[in-house]
Short mmCIF file of C-alpha atoms and ligand atoms in Angstrom, two decimals:
data_model
loop_
_atom_site.label_atom_id
_atom_site.label_comp_id
_atom_site.label_asym_id
_atom_site.label_seq_id
_atom_site.Cartn_x
_atom_site.Cartn_y
_atom_site.Cartn_z
CA UNK A 1 114.18 66.31 114.53
CA UNK A 2 117.72 66.12 113.33
CA UNK A 3 117.36 63.05 111.20
CA UNK A 4 114.59 64.79 109.19
CA UNK A 5 116.54 68.03 108.78
CA UNK A 6 116.59 69.19 105.19
CA UNK A 7 119.98 69.25 103.57
CA UNK A 8 121.47 70.73 100.49
CA UNK A 9 121.54 68.20 97.66
CA UNK A 10 124.86 69.33 96.34
CA UNK A 11 127.71 71.54 97.01
CA UNK A 12 126.90 73.93 94.22
CA UNK A 13 123.23 74.04 95.42
CA UNK A 14 124.46 75.63 98.70
CA UNK A 15 127.05 77.91 97.18
CA UNK A 16 124.41 79.38 94.64
CA UNK A 17 121.70 79.66 97.42
CA UNK A 18 124.02 81.51 99.66
CA UNK A 19 125.32 83.70 96.88
CA UNK A 20 121.68 84.14 95.67
CA UNK A 21 120.74 85.45 99.21
CA UNK A 22 123.79 87.68 99.38
CA UNK A 23 123.47 89.04 95.75
CA UNK A 24 120.31 91.21 95.92
CA UNK A 25 118.89 94.61 95.56
CA UNK A 26 121.78 95.70 97.80
CA UNK A 27 124.37 95.00 95.17
CA UNK A 28 122.76 96.25 91.90
CA UNK A 29 120.68 99.01 93.20
CA UNK A 30 122.17 100.32 96.50
CA UNK A 31 125.96 99.61 95.81
CA UNK A 32 126.38 102.07 92.69
CA UNK A 33 124.48 104.89 94.35
CA UNK A 34 126.71 104.48 97.41
CA UNK A 35 129.82 104.19 95.40
CA UNK A 36 128.98 107.33 93.64
CA UNK A 37 128.39 109.29 96.97
CA UNK A 38 131.54 107.91 98.44
CA UNK A 39 133.63 109.53 95.70
CA UNK A 40 134.12 106.24 93.46
CA UNK A 41 137.50 105.02 93.96
CA UNK A 42 137.86 105.94 97.75
CA UNK A 43 134.47 103.97 98.50
CA UNK A 44 135.68 101.09 96.37
CA UNK A 45 138.95 100.66 98.21
CA UNK A 46 137.36 100.82 101.66
CA UNK A 47 134.69 98.30 100.54
CA UNK A 48 137.32 95.91 99.28
CA UNK A 49 139.21 96.04 102.61
CA UNK A 50 136.00 95.76 104.71
CA UNK A 51 134.82 92.31 103.03
CA UNK A 52 137.85 90.25 103.93
CA UNK A 53 138.64 91.86 107.12
CA UNK A 54 135.06 92.01 108.77
CA UNK A 55 132.63 90.38 106.31
CA UNK A 56 134.19 87.14 105.94
CA UNK A 57 134.95 86.39 109.60
CA UNK A 58 131.36 87.38 110.41
CA UNK A 59 130.11 85.13 107.77
CA UNK A 60 132.15 82.18 108.75
CA UNK A 61 131.01 82.61 112.36
CA UNK A 62 127.34 82.52 111.29
CA UNK A 63 127.69 79.40 109.09
CA UNK A 64 129.72 77.85 111.77
CA UNK A 65 126.99 78.47 114.41
CA UNK A 66 124.16 77.04 112.08
CA UNK A 67 126.11 73.95 111.13
CA UNK A 68 127.31 73.13 114.53
CA UNK A 69 123.95 73.53 116.29
CA UNK A 70 121.83 71.96 113.35
CA UNK A 71 119.03 74.40 114.27
CA UNK A 72 117.05 77.32 113.33
CA UNK A 73 118.25 80.70 114.25
CA UNK A 74 116.39 81.11 117.60
CA UNK A 75 117.42 77.57 118.88
CA UNK A 76 120.97 77.58 117.61
CA UNK A 77 122.47 79.61 120.50
CA UNK A 78 120.72 77.54 123.10
CA UNK A 79 121.55 74.22 121.42
CA UNK A 80 125.32 75.23 121.66
CA UNK A 81 124.88 75.67 125.33
CA UNK A 82 124.35 79.38 125.75
CA UNK A 83 120.89 80.25 126.59
CA UNK A 84 121.76 83.86 127.29
CA UNK A 85 122.19 84.58 123.66
CA UNK A 86 118.75 83.37 122.55
CA UNK A 87 117.81 87.20 122.21
CA UNK A 88 120.15 87.28 119.17
CA UNK A 89 118.31 84.43 117.52
CA UNK A 90 115.04 86.26 117.98
CA UNK A 91 116.52 89.55 116.97
CA UNK A 92 117.47 87.76 113.73
CA UNK A 93 114.20 86.21 113.14
CA UNK A 94 112.40 89.50 113.78
CA UNK A 95 114.61 91.50 111.36
CA UNK A 96 114.31 88.93 108.78
CA UNK A 97 110.39 89.33 109.05
CA UNK A 98 110.48 93.11 109.10
CA UNK A 99 112.84 93.24 106.17
CA UNK A 100 110.85 90.85 103.91
CA UNK A 101 107.77 93.18 104.48
CA UNK A 102 109.44 95.83 102.50
CA UNK A 103 112.08 94.07 100.44
CA UNK A 104 109.23 92.11 98.87
CA UNK A 105 107.41 95.08 97.86
CA UNK A 106 110.68 96.72 96.30
CA UNK A 107 110.84 93.38 94.43
CA UNK A 108 107.26 94.02 93.24
CA UNK A 109 108.21 97.40 91.94
CA UNK A 110 111.08 95.80 89.92
CA UNK A 111 108.75 93.30 88.52
CA UNK A 112 106.61 96.32 87.48
CA UNK A 113 109.51 97.65 85.75
CA UNK A 114 110.24 94.36 83.87
CA UNK A 115 106.69 94.51 82.52
CA UNK A 116 107.07 98.30 81.83
CA UNK A 117 110.18 97.92 79.58
CA UNK A 118 108.48 95.04 77.81
CA UNK A 119 105.20 96.88 76.96
CA UNK A 120 105.44 100.64 77.46
CA UNK A 121 109.21 101.92 77.56
CA UNK A 122 108.03 105.14 75.78
CA UNK A 123 105.97 105.89 78.81
CA UNK A 124 108.78 105.37 81.27
CA UNK A 125 110.99 107.63 79.12
CA UNK A 126 108.44 110.32 78.67
CA UNK A 127 108.47 111.14 82.39
CA UNK A 128 110.67 108.89 84.43
CA UNK A 129 110.12 110.60 87.70
CA UNK A 130 106.31 110.88 87.03
CA UNK A 131 106.22 107.14 86.08
CA UNK A 132 107.82 106.19 89.30
CA UNK A 133 105.67 108.13 91.48
CA UNK A 134 102.75 107.05 89.58
CA UNK A 135 103.43 103.58 90.41
CA UNK A 136 103.54 104.75 94.08
CA UNK A 137 100.30 106.65 93.97
CA UNK A 138 101.40 110.25 93.51
CA UNK A 139 101.21 112.58 90.55
CA UNK A 140 104.04 115.03 90.84
CA UNK A 141 102.59 117.31 88.29
CA UNK A 142 99.17 118.01 90.00
CA UNK A 143 100.04 116.80 93.57
CA UNK A 144 97.12 114.39 93.61
CA UNK A 145 97.60 111.16 95.58
CA UNK A 146 95.81 107.93 95.05
CA UNK A 147 95.83 104.21 95.94
CA UNK A 148 99.21 102.84 94.52
CA UNK A 149 97.47 99.76 93.01
CA UNK A 150 100.21 99.06 90.40
CA UNK A 151 102.93 98.77 92.99
CA UNK A 152 100.55 96.71 95.31
CA UNK A 153 99.52 94.20 92.61
CA UNK A 154 102.91 93.59 91.58
CA UNK A 155 104.21 93.13 95.09
CA UNK A 156 101.55 90.49 95.64
CA UNK A 157 102.64 88.64 92.53
CA UNK A 158 106.29 88.81 93.68
CA UNK A 159 105.42 87.43 97.08
CA UNK A 160 103.35 84.65 95.62
CA UNK A 161 106.23 83.51 93.49
CA UNK A 162 108.58 83.45 96.47
CA UNK A 163 105.94 81.51 98.66
CA UNK A 164 105.69 78.92 95.81
CA UNK A 165 109.48 78.24 95.96
CA UNK A 166 109.54 78.01 99.71
CA UNK A 167 106.63 75.62 99.67
CA UNK A 168 108.68 73.43 97.41
CA UNK A 169 111.24 73.14 100.12
CA UNK A 170 114.99 73.32 100.40
CA UNK A 171 116.14 70.96 97.59
CA UNK A 172 113.14 71.11 95.39
CA UNK A 173 112.44 74.80 95.52
CA UNK A 174 115.31 76.89 96.85
CA UNK A 175 118.25 74.98 95.34
CA UNK A 176 116.55 74.42 91.92
CA UNK A 177 115.54 78.05 91.64
CA UNK A 178 119.03 79.33 92.39
CA UNK A 179 120.59 76.97 90.02
CA UNK A 180 118.84 78.47 87.27
CA UNK A 181 118.39 82.23 88.59
CA UNK A 182 122.06 82.69 89.46
CA UNK A 183 123.79 81.78 86.27
CA UNK A 184 121.07 83.85 84.31
CA UNK A 185 122.01 86.78 86.56
CA UNK A 186 125.79 86.56 85.58
CA UNK A 187 125.06 86.09 82.02
CA UNK A 188 122.84 89.20 82.04
CA UNK A 189 125.49 91.11 84.00
CA UNK A 190 128.11 90.48 81.57
CA UNK A 191 125.99 91.41 78.62
CA UNK A 192 125.08 94.78 80.22
CA UNK A 193 128.83 95.39 81.36
CA UNK A 194 129.92 95.09 77.75
CA UNK A 195 127.10 97.45 76.68
CA UNK A 196 128.01 100.14 79.35
CA UNK A 197 131.68 99.88 78.62
CA UNK A 198 131.04 100.57 74.71
CA UNK A 199 128.80 103.51 75.16
CA UNK A 200 130.49 106.48 73.88
CA UNK A 201 131.63 108.81 76.91
CA UNK A 202 131.49 106.05 79.54
CA UNK A 203 135.19 106.58 80.16
CA UNK A 204 134.51 109.46 82.48
CA UNK A 205 132.49 107.24 84.64
CA UNK A 206 135.28 104.63 84.61
CA UNK A 207 137.77 107.25 85.57
CA UNK A 208 135.62 108.14 88.32
CA UNK A 209 135.38 104.73 89.71
CA UNK A 210 139.31 104.25 89.64
CA UNK A 211 140.40 107.55 90.98
CA UNK A 212 140.69 108.06 94.72
CA UNK A 213 139.51 111.55 95.87
CA UNK A 214 141.34 112.02 99.01
CA UNK A 215 138.52 114.25 100.41
CA UNK A 216 136.34 111.39 100.36
CA UNK A 217 138.56 109.17 102.47
CA UNK A 218 136.49 110.02 105.60
CA UNK A 219 135.04 108.27 108.50
CA UNK A 220 131.64 108.77 107.08
CA UNK A 221 132.49 107.05 103.77
CA UNK A 222 133.94 104.20 105.81
CA UNK A 223 130.67 103.88 107.81
CA UNK A 224 128.50 103.85 104.72
CA UNK A 225 130.89 101.13 103.18
CA UNK A 226 130.64 99.09 106.36
CA UNK A 227 126.86 99.02 106.70
CA UNK A 228 126.67 98.32 103.02
CA UNK A 229 128.91 95.41 103.40
CA UNK A 230 126.78 93.86 106.12
CA UNK A 231 123.65 94.36 104.28
CA UNK A 232 125.05 93.09 100.96
CA UNK A 233 126.53 90.02 102.61
CA UNK A 234 123.20 89.15 104.18
CA UNK A 235 124.81 89.21 107.62
CA UNK A 236 123.24 90.19 111.00
CA UNK A 237 120.00 88.40 109.90
CA UNK A 238 120.96 84.99 110.92
CA UNK A 239 120.03 83.91 107.39
CA UNK A 240 123.63 82.46 107.06
CA UNK A 241 122.80 80.52 110.40
CA UNK A 242 119.82 78.85 108.76
CA UNK A 243 121.66 78.02 105.66
CA UNK A 244 124.68 76.75 107.39
CA UNK A 245 122.39 74.51 109.36
CA UNK A 246 121.56 72.65 106.10
CA UNK A 247 125.11 72.02 105.30
CA UNK A 248 126.42 68.50 105.43
CA UNK A 249 129.44 67.95 107.74
CA UNK A 250 131.90 67.22 105.07
CA UNK A 251 131.58 70.76 103.54
CA UNK A 252 134.44 73.22 103.94
CA UNK A 253 132.62 76.27 105.43
CA UNK A 254 135.78 78.35 105.23
CA UNK A 255 136.04 77.80 101.51
CA UNK A 256 132.42 78.47 100.91
CA UNK A 257 132.66 81.80 103.13
CA UNK A 258 135.40 82.85 100.66
CA UNK A 259 133.39 82.04 97.50
CA UNK A 260 130.24 83.51 98.63
CA UNK A 261 131.92 86.78 99.78
CA UNK A 262 133.83 87.02 96.49
CA UNK A 263 130.94 86.35 94.11
CA UNK A 264 128.76 88.97 96.09
CA UNK A 265 131.38 91.48 95.86
CA UNK A 266 132.26 90.97 92.38
CA UNK A 267 128.48 91.31 91.39
CA UNK A 268 128.41 94.68 93.39
CA UNK A 269 131.59 96.03 91.75
CA UNK A 270 130.44 94.96 88.28
CA UNK A 271 127.05 96.67 88.92
CA UNK A 272 129.01 99.72 89.89
CA UNK A 273 130.88 99.61 86.64
CA UNK A 274 127.72 99.12 84.76
CA UNK A 275 125.52 101.93 86.29
CA UNK A 276 127.97 104.62 86.87
CA UNK A 277 129.79 104.74 83.48
CA UNK A 278 126.46 104.33 81.84
CA UNK A 279 124.81 107.30 83.75
CA UNK A 280 127.98 109.42 83.22
CA UNK A 281 127.86 108.69 79.47
CA UNK A 282 124.05 109.56 78.91
CA UNK A 283 123.33 112.15 81.80
CA UNK A 284 126.55 113.39 83.12
CA UNK A 285 127.63 113.35 86.66
CA UNK A 286 124.54 115.60 87.50
CA UNK A 287 122.15 112.75 86.45
CA UNK A 288 123.48 110.31 88.85
CA UNK A 289 120.92 109.57 91.67
CA UNK A 290 118.60 112.47 90.65
CA UNK A 291 115.04 112.13 91.72
CA UNK A 292 112.99 109.49 93.45
CA UNK A 293 115.24 106.48 92.96
CA UNK A 294 118.63 105.66 91.45
CA UNK A 295 117.56 102.33 89.67
CA UNK A 296 114.07 103.39 88.92
CA UNK A 297 114.55 106.95 87.80
CA UNK A 298 118.14 107.92 86.69
CA UNK A 299 118.58 104.87 84.51
CA UNK A 300 115.67 105.59 82.29
CA UNK A 301 117.64 108.34 80.61
CA UNK A 302 120.47 105.76 80.00
CA UNK A 303 118.22 103.28 78.24
CA UNK A 304 116.39 106.01 76.20
CA UNK A 305 119.58 107.22 74.84
CA UNK A 306 121.08 103.64 74.08
CA UNK A 307 120.34 101.93 70.71
CA UNK A 308 118.09 98.80 71.65
CA UNK A 309 117.45 100.56 75.05
CA UNK A 310 114.24 99.14 75.90
CA UNK A 311 115.72 95.56 75.53
CA UNK A 312 118.74 96.34 77.66
CA UNK A 313 116.22 97.91 80.28
CA UNK A 314 114.10 94.89 80.22
CA UNK A 315 117.24 92.83 80.75
CA UNK A 316 118.32 95.06 83.53
CA UNK A 317 115.22 94.72 85.56
CA UNK A 318 115.15 91.12 84.88
CA UNK A 319 118.42 90.83 86.50
CA UNK A 320 117.50 92.88 89.56
CA UNK A 321 114.31 90.79 89.71
CA UNK A 322 116.21 87.44 89.85
CA UNK A 323 118.49 88.98 92.46
CA UNK A 324 115.52 90.25 94.58
CA UNK A 325 113.77 86.96 94.35
CA UNK A 326 116.70 84.71 95.69
CA UNK A 327 117.37 87.15 98.52
CA UNK A 328 113.55 87.24 99.66
CA UNK A 329 113.42 83.51 99.37
CA UNK A 330 116.37 83.29 101.82
CA UNK A 331 114.83 85.60 104.14
CA UNK A 332 111.44 83.82 104.06
CA UNK A 333 113.34 80.30 104.60
CA UNK A 334 114.84 81.75 107.89
CA UNK A 335 111.47 82.63 109.17
CA UNK A 336 109.56 79.71 108.15
CA UNK A 337 112.33 77.11 109.34
CA UNK A 338 111.84 78.61 112.84
CA UNK A 339 108.01 78.30 112.86
CA UNK A 340 108.04 74.80 111.43
CA UNK A 341 110.69 73.39 113.61
CA UNK A 342 109.89 75.10 116.96
CA UNK A 343 106.12 75.37 116.62
CA UNK A 344 105.81 72.18 114.53
CA UNK A 345 103.69 73.80 112.13
CA UNK A 346 103.20 72.43 108.54
CA UNK A 347 105.43 74.06 105.99
CA UNK A 348 102.64 74.98 103.51
CA UNK A 349 100.10 76.81 105.70
CA UNK A 350 103.07 78.45 107.62
CA UNK A 351 104.24 79.93 104.36
CA UNK A 352 101.11 81.05 103.31
CA UNK A 353 99.97 82.92 106.46
CA UNK A 354 103.54 84.46 107.11
CA UNK A 355 103.73 85.61 103.42
CA UNK A 356 100.28 86.93 103.39
CA UNK A 357 101.10 88.97 106.82
CA UNK A 358 104.30 90.23 105.40
CA UNK A 359 102.65 91.36 102.25
CA UNK A 360 99.91 93.27 104.14
CA UNK A 361 102.52 95.08 106.38
CA UNK A 362 104.55 95.76 103.34
CA UNK A 363 101.35 97.57 101.86
CA UNK A 364 101.89 100.22 104.66
CA UNK A 365 105.55 100.53 103.62
CA UNK A 366 104.63 101.24 99.79
CA UNK A 367 101.56 103.37 100.80
CA UNK A 368 103.67 105.62 102.87
CA UNK A 369 106.24 106.12 100.15
CA UNK A 370 104.24 109.03 98.43
CA UNK A 371 100.49 108.04 98.45
CA UNK A 372 99.46 108.51 102.22
CA UNK A 373 101.10 110.51 104.94
CA UNK A 374 101.71 107.45 107.33
CA UNK A 375 104.22 108.29 109.96
CA UNK A 376 106.56 106.14 112.10
CA UNK A 377 108.45 107.11 115.29
CA UNK A 378 112.05 107.54 115.54
CA UNK A 379 114.58 108.73 117.95
CA UNK A 380 118.00 109.75 118.03
CA UNK A 381 120.26 112.05 120.29
CA UNK A 382 120.84 114.61 117.63
CA UNK A 383 117.10 115.25 116.75
CA UNK A 384 115.27 113.78 119.64
CA UNK A 385 111.93 112.25 118.82
CA UNK A 386 110.89 112.42 115.07
CA UNK A 387 108.05 111.31 113.12
CA UNK A 388 109.64 110.14 109.72
CA UNK A 389 107.46 108.52 107.02
CA UNK A 390 106.57 105.09 108.07
CA UNK A 391 108.73 103.59 105.16
CA UNK A 392 111.91 105.35 106.24
CA UNK A 393 111.22 104.45 110.05
CA UNK A 394 111.20 100.89 109.04
CA UNK A 395 114.39 100.98 107.18
CA UNK A 396 116.12 102.83 110.08
CA UNK A 397 115.02 100.25 112.45
CA UNK A 398 116.21 97.32 110.63
CA UNK A 399 119.39 98.60 108.89
CA UNK A 400 120.76 100.98 111.72
CA UNK A 401 119.76 99.20 114.90
CA UNK A 402 118.50 95.60 114.51
CA UNK A 403 121.01 94.25 111.87
CA UNK A 404 124.08 95.74 113.82
CA UNK A 405 122.76 94.48 117.11
CA UNK A 406 122.11 90.94 115.83
CA UNK A 407 125.48 90.99 114.15
CA UNK A 408 127.29 92.29 117.36
CA UNK A 409 125.48 89.59 119.24
CA UNK A 410 126.85 86.83 116.88
CA UNK A 411 130.35 88.22 117.06
CA UNK A 412 130.43 88.51 120.68
CA UNK A 413 128.94 85.11 121.07
CA UNK A 414 131.60 83.36 118.78
CA UNK A 415 134.48 85.62 119.88
CA UNK A 416 133.89 85.38 123.74
CA UNK A 417 131.47 82.76 124.74
CA UNK A 418 131.51 79.87 122.43
CA UNK A 419 135.13 80.93 121.41
CA UNK A 420 136.71 81.23 118.08
CA UNK A 421 138.34 77.72 118.51
CA UNK A 422 134.83 76.03 118.39
CA UNK A 423 134.26 77.74 115.15
CA UNK A 424 137.49 76.81 113.86
CA UNK A 425 136.87 73.13 114.95
CA UNK A 426 133.67 73.22 113.07
CA UNK A 427 135.34 74.70 109.97
CA UNK A 428 137.95 71.83 110.26
CA UNK A 429 135.41 69.08 110.24
CA UNK A 430 135.76 68.69 106.60
CA UNK A 431 139.32 67.54 107.16
CA UNK A 432 141.13 70.49 105.87
CA UNK A 433 143.17 72.70 108.18
CA UNK A 434 142.00 76.21 108.60
CA UNK A 435 145.20 78.39 108.39
CA UNK A 436 144.12 81.70 109.60
CA UNK A 437 143.23 80.80 113.03
CA UNK A 438 145.01 83.70 114.66
CA UNK A 439 143.72 86.45 112.35
CA UNK A 440 140.17 85.10 112.57
CA UNK A 441 140.29 85.10 116.31
CA UNK A 442 141.46 88.59 116.34
CA UNK A 443 139.08 89.97 113.84
CA UNK A 444 136.01 88.33 115.33
CA UNK A 445 136.95 89.17 119.08
CA UNK A 446 137.94 92.82 118.41
CA UNK A 447 137.77 94.38 114.97
CA UNK A 448 134.17 93.18 114.00
CA UNK A 449 132.67 94.13 117.27
CA UNK A 450 134.31 97.36 117.39
CA UNK A 451 133.26 98.40 113.90
CA UNK A 452 129.59 97.40 114.66
CA UNK A 453 129.58 99.48 117.87
CA UNK A 454 130.68 102.41 115.84
CA UNK A 455 127.83 102.07 113.36
CA UNK A 456 125.26 101.80 116.36
CA UNK A 457 126.77 104.78 117.93
CA UNK A 458 126.77 106.91 114.78
CA UNK A 459 123.23 105.99 114.02
CA UNK A 460 122.06 107.10 117.63
CA UNK A 461 124.19 110.15 117.97
CA UNK A 462 124.14 111.72 114.61
CA UNK A 463 120.85 110.80 113.36
CA UNK A 464 120.04 110.36 109.65
CA UNK A 465 123.64 110.84 108.21
CA UNK A 466 123.87 107.02 107.53
CA UNK A 467 122.04 106.23 104.41
N1 LIG B 501 122.11 90.65 100.84
C1 LIG B 501 120.75 91.18 100.29
C2 LIG B 501 121.14 92.30 99.21
O1 LIG B 501 122.21 92.67 98.88
C3 LIG B 501 119.75 91.63 101.00
C4 LIG B 501 119.41 90.62 102.14
C5 LIG B 501 119.91 90.77 103.55
C6 LIG B 501 118.94 89.40 101.81
C7 LIG B 501 119.67 89.86 104.35
C8 LIG B 501 118.79 88.52 102.62
C9 LIG B 501 118.97 88.77 104.03
O2 LIG B 501 120.13 92.83 98.76
#
């Protein structure tokens, strides 16, 4: 199996694909909203400390496990001689599956908005909230609910594009797609940054992002920043294990980790500096995050009041679309790689069947947003057993329980069983000395697991406060 294993065709191909996975809806859609909630500068500062101290060691570990084992996520731990950690691989596989179910639907909504800004921006501006809910099968004015066909059709299209890329394979599909998608994304980002910075009144938003409100430097802000960092760096889902397994031995994984984390953080911070000043400039601080969705609702006011707004709106959603596509592709690759290697299934039918299944499960997610009262089950010690909307229950399960558990398993595995020295040896295979051995060992053994245990504890004991 090893000889036939796919590899990245070029260095740049891997970096762009890994960055493509990391840079997603999390950076452009979630990050600005969280930065606003977390008081701007205070959140930014914590985030910028968490990425190098916890994110980088965790990513380095995942890449090292993947490359050393040359296997999909489920088999990787066993291949390294530690059968007891196979559950971490299963958990990573399962969480990738569940996340793809809804991530692809949100991707579909983004595609819907690309089309909306191209053909009917006036309708979006006229009633941003109504338009958003209309897509999700609910008319706020009359309280009527209906089948959210628009969201479902576009989610189907989105999933079809992803499946196509996966079927083309690692070099032909994923790598080629990212080589076009990632530079396009950076270009659009720069255009929008210039637009936002030159809007009259955007200075207030900039000030907010640079000033540190001491009242917001709280454990809660720290936790929001920490879970956001894991999500944004695509950690705890074993994506980086799979991508690492396609890396040739000569590649320097430490350097790659640094590059990918830096790019991901840069995009998030730039997105924050686009969205927050733009919303301050046009709607004032009260306009931030109002209504049903930060990226879908509040931004309509920004584009409406910007000259050439429909065009910039179109560009913005196109950017979000690229980001969502490259991330979804990475998730599906992790799922399909396991099924084709372990079950020896063929790539094309496997992709079609899993994508169809994930799309269908995702339909329940979209339908439970507003159209139908589908409920899930949730438990925490603060509120006992509750029945939140199915869509929320799915997100709680992945973001608050499964991702942290899988990330914890990986850190404990590398820190205590496989040992940091093995990861360092893997990093040094390229012939370059790894200089941060001591710091890495400490962070992966103690700091990262402790931080993750805190996330899990907060989720279980304080209920829904982690957003
Ligand atoms: N990191 C992606 C984002 O920021 C989300 C993601 C997580 C994608 C895990 C793939 C795997 O949106």
